[in-house]
């Protein structure tokens, strides 16, 4: 498991491109036949990917997690962006098609990931955060998620946002998770931008054609930086950072949040004129 330390805006202000990428970008989450994870000290968030092609891949604890079972004191959200999958959690099992989401609560044992067809393997993206209460496991499809239509063509930011793990859809301790898809002809996400000091956020960019890139904007509003992000790469945003992007072609992103509250509208909006 890769380990990322938290850093302040004062430190990040002096990072060069490589240092920004080393601290905030997850470049290699998906590898066939493997389960890969990164542990961030930002809200103690674990970000990972699993691509099962043979035997099921088990979600195992380690020294960094600090408990016998991975979910002894954690919850997890799992989103499938590949072929059909089967996720097992104890005596329960769930079939996940593309863009289906699964919430697995604190205390679930023996979690494993499998593909229905090894020739078209599942690509399971997951985010795990600390948890203090056990809720029930729940599968959420795109149709069951809360849909919000956003943006205008004149602003080049028409997008469809779906809330999957959200208080109105699926109870959780602190994890909130969903998908935003950018409409053809639009390029911007989350612009005008915001930050939310009471929670962090992770974006996994996906559904991108070869050669497409997203220019992800981050940093304090008066000290912005950028990262060029490829398909199926993720960026973690501390509470002090904006998180916005513009694509060179079609894309979507899976967003997840962790922190002090689950109020989706708890945002500190930034005026366009204040961006530097």
Coordinates of C-alpha atoms in Angstrom, one line a residue:
X1 CA 0.0 0.0 0.0
X2 CA 1.3 3.4 -1.0
X3 CA 1.3 6.1 1.7
X4 CA 0.6 9.8 1.2
X5 CA 1.2 12.3 3.9
X6 CA -1.0 15.4 4.4
X7 CA 0.6 18.7 3.5
X8 CA -0.4 22.4 4.1
X9 CA -1.0 25.0 1.4
X10 CA 2.2 26.7 2.5
X11 CA 4.2 23.6 1.4
X12 CA 2.1 22.9 -1.7
X13 CA 2.7 26.5 -2.8
X14 CA 6.4 25.6 -3.5
X15 CA 5.8 22.2 -5.2
X16 CA 7.1 21.7 -8.7
X17 CA 5.1 19.5 -11.2
X18 CA 6.6 16.2 -10.0
X19 CA 6.0 17.0 -6.3
X20 CA 2.4 18.0 -7.0
X21 CA 1.8 14.7 -8.8
X22 CA 3.6 12.7 -6.1
X23 CA 1.4 14.2 -3.3
X24 CA -2.0 14.6 -4.9
X25 CA -2.3 12.3 -8.0
X26 CA -3.0 8.6 -8.0
X27 CA -1.6 7.5 -11.4
X28 CA -1.8 3.6 -11.3
X29 CA -4.9 2.4 -9.6
X30 CA -5.9 -0.4 -12.1
X31 CA -3.7 -3.4 -13.0
X32 CA -5.1 -6.7 -14.3
X33 CA -5.2 -9.4 -11.6
X34 CA -4.4 -7.0 -8.8
X35 CA -5.9 -5.0 -6.1
X36 CA -4.0 -1.7 -5.5
X37 CA -4.5 0.8 -2.7
X38 CA -3.1 4.2 -1.5
X39 CA -3.6 5.4 2.0
X40 CA -3.8 9.2 2.4
X41 CA -3.5 10.9 5.8
X42 CA -6.0 13.5 4.4
X43 CA -9.1 12.3 6.4
X44 CA -7.4 8.9 6.4
X45 CA -8.9 8.1 3.1
X46 CA -8.0 4.9 1.2
X47 CA -8.3 5.0 -2.6
X48 CA -8.0 1.8 -4.6
X49 CA -8.8 -0.2 -7.7
X50 CA -9.3 -3.9 -8.4
X51 CA -9.3 -5.7 -11.8
X52 CA -10.1 -9.4 -11.1
X53 CA -9.3 -11.7 -14.0
X54 CA -8.9 -15.1 -12.3
X55 CA -9.4 -15.9 -8.6
X56 CA -11.4 -13.3 -6.6
X57 CA -9.3 -10.5 -5.1
X58 CA -9.6 -10.2 -1.3
X59 CA -9.7 -6.9 0.5
X60 CA -7.1 -7.4 3.3
X61 CA -6.0 -5.3 6.2
X62 CA -2.4 -4.3 6.9
X63 CA -0.3 -2.4 9.4
X64 CA -1.5 1.0 8.1
X65 CA -5.2 0.1 8.6
X66 CA -4.3 -1.1 12.1
X67 CA -7.1 -3.7 12.7
X68 CA -7.5 -7.4 11.9
X69 CA -10.2 -6.8 9.3
X70 CA -10.0 -4.0 6.7
X71 CA -13.6 -2.8 7.6
X72 CA -13.4 -3.3 11.4
X73 CA -13.4 0.5 11.8
X74 CA -14.1 1.6 8.2
X75 CA -16.8 1.8 5.6
X76 CA -16.3 1.6 1.8
X77 CA -17.9 2.7 -1.4
X78 CA -17.3 0.6 -4.6
X79 CA -18.1 1.8 -8.1
X80 CA -17.8 -0.5 -11.2
X81 CA -16.6 1.1 -14.4
X82 CA -15.8 -2.1 -16.3
X83 CA -17.4 -5.5 -17.0
X84 CA -19.9 -7.1 -14.7
X85 CA -18.7 -7.9 -11.2
X86 CA -19.6 -9.9 -8.1
X87 CA -18.6 -8.4 -4.8
X88 CA -18.9 -10.6 -1.7
X89 CA -19.1 -9.2 1.8
X90 CA -19.4 -11.9 4.5
X91 CA -22.5 -14.0 3.6
X92 CA -23.9 -11.3 1.2
X93 CA -23.0 -11.0 -2.4
X94 CA -23.9 -8.3 -5.0
X95 CA -23.8 -8.2 -8.8
X96 CA -22.5 -4.9 -10.1
X97 CA -22.9 -3.8 -13.7
X98 CA -21.1 -0.7 -15.1
X99 CA -21.8 2.5 -13.0
X100 CA -23.5 0.4 -10.3
X101 CA -22.3 1.4 -6.8
X102 CA -22.1 -0.7 -3.6
X103 CA -21.9 0.7 0.0
X104 CA -20.4 -1.8 2.5
X105 CA -20.5 -0.8 6.1
X106 CA -18.2 -1.0 9.1
X107 CA -17.7 -4.5 10.4
X108 CA -18.2 -6.4 7.1
X109 CA -15.9 -9.3 6.9
X110 CA -14.2 -11.2 4.0
X111 CA -14.8 -8.7 1.2
X112 CA -13.7 -9.9 -2.2
X113 CA -14.0 -8.8 -5.8
X114 CA -14.6 -11.1 -8.9
X115 CA -15.4 -10.7 -12.6
X116 CA -18.3 -12.4 -14.2
X117 CA -16.3 -12.7 -17.4
X118 CA -12.5 -12.7 -17.3
X119 CA -12.4 -11.7 -20.9
X120 CA -14.3 -8.5 -20.0
X121 CA -13.1 -7.9 -16.4
X122 CA -14.7 -5.6 -13.9
X123 CA -12.8 -2.4 -13.0
X124 CA -13.8 -1.7 -9.4
X125 CA -12.9 1.7 -8.0
X126 CA -13.3 2.1 -4.3
X127 CA -12.9 4.7 -1.5
X128 CA -12.8 3.8 2.2
X129 CA -13.0 6.2 5.2
X130 CA -13.1 5.7 9.0
X131 CA -16.6 4.8 10.4
X132 CA -18.2 4.9 13.8
X133 CA -21.5 3.2 13.2
X134 CA -22.7 0.2 11.2
X135 CA -25.4 0.8 8.6
X136 CA -26.7 -1.8 6.1
X137 CA -25.0 -2.8 2.9
X138 CA -26.7 -1.3 -0.1
X139 CA -26.4 -1.6 -3.9
X140 CA -27.4 1.6 -5.8
X141 CA -27.9 1.7 -9.6
X142 CA -27.7 4.8 -11.8
X143 CA -31.5 4.9 -11.9
X144 CA -31.7 4.7 -8.1
X145 CA -29.2 7.5 -7.6
X146 CA -30.4 11.1 -7.1
X147 CA -30.0 12.9 -10.4
X148 CA -29.2 16.6 -10.7
X149 CA -28.8 18.4 -14.0
X150 CA -26.3 21.2 -14.0
X151 CA -24.7 23.9 -16.2
X152 CA -25.5 25.7 -19.4
X153 CA -24.2 25.4 -23.0
X154 CA -23.0 29.0 -22.9
X155 CA -20.7 28.2 -20.0
X156 CA -19.6 24.9 -21.6
X157 CA -20.4 23.0 -18.4
X158 CA -23.6 21.0 -19.0
X159 CA -23.3 17.9 -16.8
X160 CA -25.4 15.2 -15.1
X161 CA -24.5 14.6 -11.4
X162 CA -25.8 11.4 -9.7
X163 CA -25.6 11.1 -5.9
X164 CA -25.2 7.4 -4.9
X165 CA -23.9 7.3 -1.4
X166 CA -25.7 10.3 0.0
X167 CA -28.1 10.8 3.0
X168 CA -31.1 10.9 0.6
X169 CA -30.2 7.6 -1.0
X170 CA -27.9 5.5 1.2
X171 CA -26.9 6.0 4.8
X172 CA -23.3 6.1 5.7
X173 CA -21.1 7.5 8.5
X174 CA -19.0 10.1 6.5
X175 CA -18.5 8.8 3.0
X176 CA -20.4 10.5 0.2
X177 CA -20.0 9.3 -3.4
X178 CA -21.4 9.8 -6.9
X179 CA -20.7 10.3 -10.6
X180 CA -20.7 13.3 -12.8
X181 CA -20.8 12.9 -16.6
X182 CA -20.0 15.8 -18.9
X183 CA -22.3 16.2 -21.9
X184 CA -20.8 16.2 -25.4
X185 CA -19.8 19.7 -26.4
X186 CA -19.1 20.8 -22.8
X187 CA -15.7 20.7 -21.2
X188 CA -15.8 22.2 -17.7
X189 CA -16.6 20.6 -14.4
X190 CA -17.2 22.4 -11.1
X191 CA -16.7 25.8 -12.5
X192 CA -17.4 28.3 -10.9
X193 CA -15.4 26.5 -8.4
X194 CA -15.5 26.0 -4.6
X195 CA -13.7 24.5 -1.7
X196 CA -15.1 23.0 1.5
X197 CA -12.8 23.3 4.5
X198 CA -14.8 20.7 6.5
X199 CA -14.1 17.8 4.2
X200 CA -11.8 16.5 1.5
X201 CA -12.7 15.2 -2.0
X202 CA -11.3 12.7 -4.5
X203 CA -12.0 12.8 -8.2
X204 CA -11.4 9.7 -10.4
X205 CA -11.5 10.7 -14.0
X206 CA -12.8 8.0 -16.4
X207 CA -14.7 7.4 -19.7
X208 CA -12.0 9.2 -21.7
X209 CA -10.8 8.3 -25.2
X210 CA -7.1 7.6 -25.7
X211 CA -5.2 10.8 -25.9
X212 CA -7.8 12.8 -24.0
X213 CA -6.6 14.7 -20.9
X214 CA -8.3 16.7 -18.1
X215 CA -6.5 19.8 -16.9
X216 CA -7.3 19.5 -13.2
X217 CA -7.1 22.8 -11.2
X218 CA -6.2 22.7 -7.6
X219 CA -4.7 24.9 -4.8
X220 CA -5.9 27.9 -2.9
X221 CA -8.0 30.2 -5.0
X222 CA -5.2 32.9 -5.1
X223 CA -2.5 30.3 -5.7
X224 CA -3.9 27.8 -8.2
X225 CA -1.9 25.0 -9.8
X226 CA -2.8 22.4 -12.4
X227 CA -2.3 18.7 -13.2
X228 CA -2.7 16.9 -16.5
X229 CA -4.7 13.8 -15.7
X230 CA -5.1 10.7 -17.8
X231 CA -8.0 8.2 -18.0
X232 CA -8.7 6.3 -14.7
X233 CA -6.4 8.5 -12.7
X234 CA -7.5 10.2 -9.4
X235 CA -6.7 13.4 -7.6
X236 CA -7.2 14.1 -3.9
X237 CA -8.2 17.6 -2.8
X238 CA -7.6 18.8 0.8
X239 CA -10.2 21.0 2.3
X240 CA -8.2 24.1 1.5
X241 CA -8.0 23.3 -2.2
X242 CA -10.3 24.1 -5.1
X243 CA -11.1 21.1 -7.4
X244 CA -12.2 21.8 -10.9
X245 CA -11.2 20.7 -14.4
X246 CA -11.5 21.2 -18.1
X247 CA -11.2 18.3 -20.6
X248 CA -9.8 18.1 -24.1
X249 CA -12.6 15.7 -24.9
X250 CA -15.4 13.7 -23.4
X251 CA -15.0 12.5 -19.8
X252 CA -16.7 11.8 -16.5
X253 CA -15.6 11.5 -12.9
X254 CA -16.4 9.7 -9.8
X255 CA -16.4 12.0 -6.8
X256 CA -16.2 11.1 -3.1
X257 CA -16.0 13.2 0.0
X258 CA -15.0 12.6 3.6
X259 CA -15.0 14.9 6.6
X260 CA -17.0 16.5 9.3
X261 CA -20.4 16.5 7.6
X262 CA -22.5 15.1 4.7
X263 CA -24.2 18.3 3.7
X264 CA -23.7 18.3 -0.1
X265 CA -24.2 22.1 -0.3
X266 CA -21.6 22.8 2.4
X267 CA -19.3 24.7 0.0
X268 CA -17.2 27.8 0.1
X269 CA -17.8 29.3 -3.3
X270 CA -15.1 31.3 -5.1
X271 CA -15.9 34.3 -7.3
X272 CA -14.4 34.0 -10.8
X273 CA -12.6 37.3 -10.2
X274 CA -10.8 36.0 -7.1
X275 CA -9.1 33.1 -9.0
X276 CA -5.4 33.6 -9.7

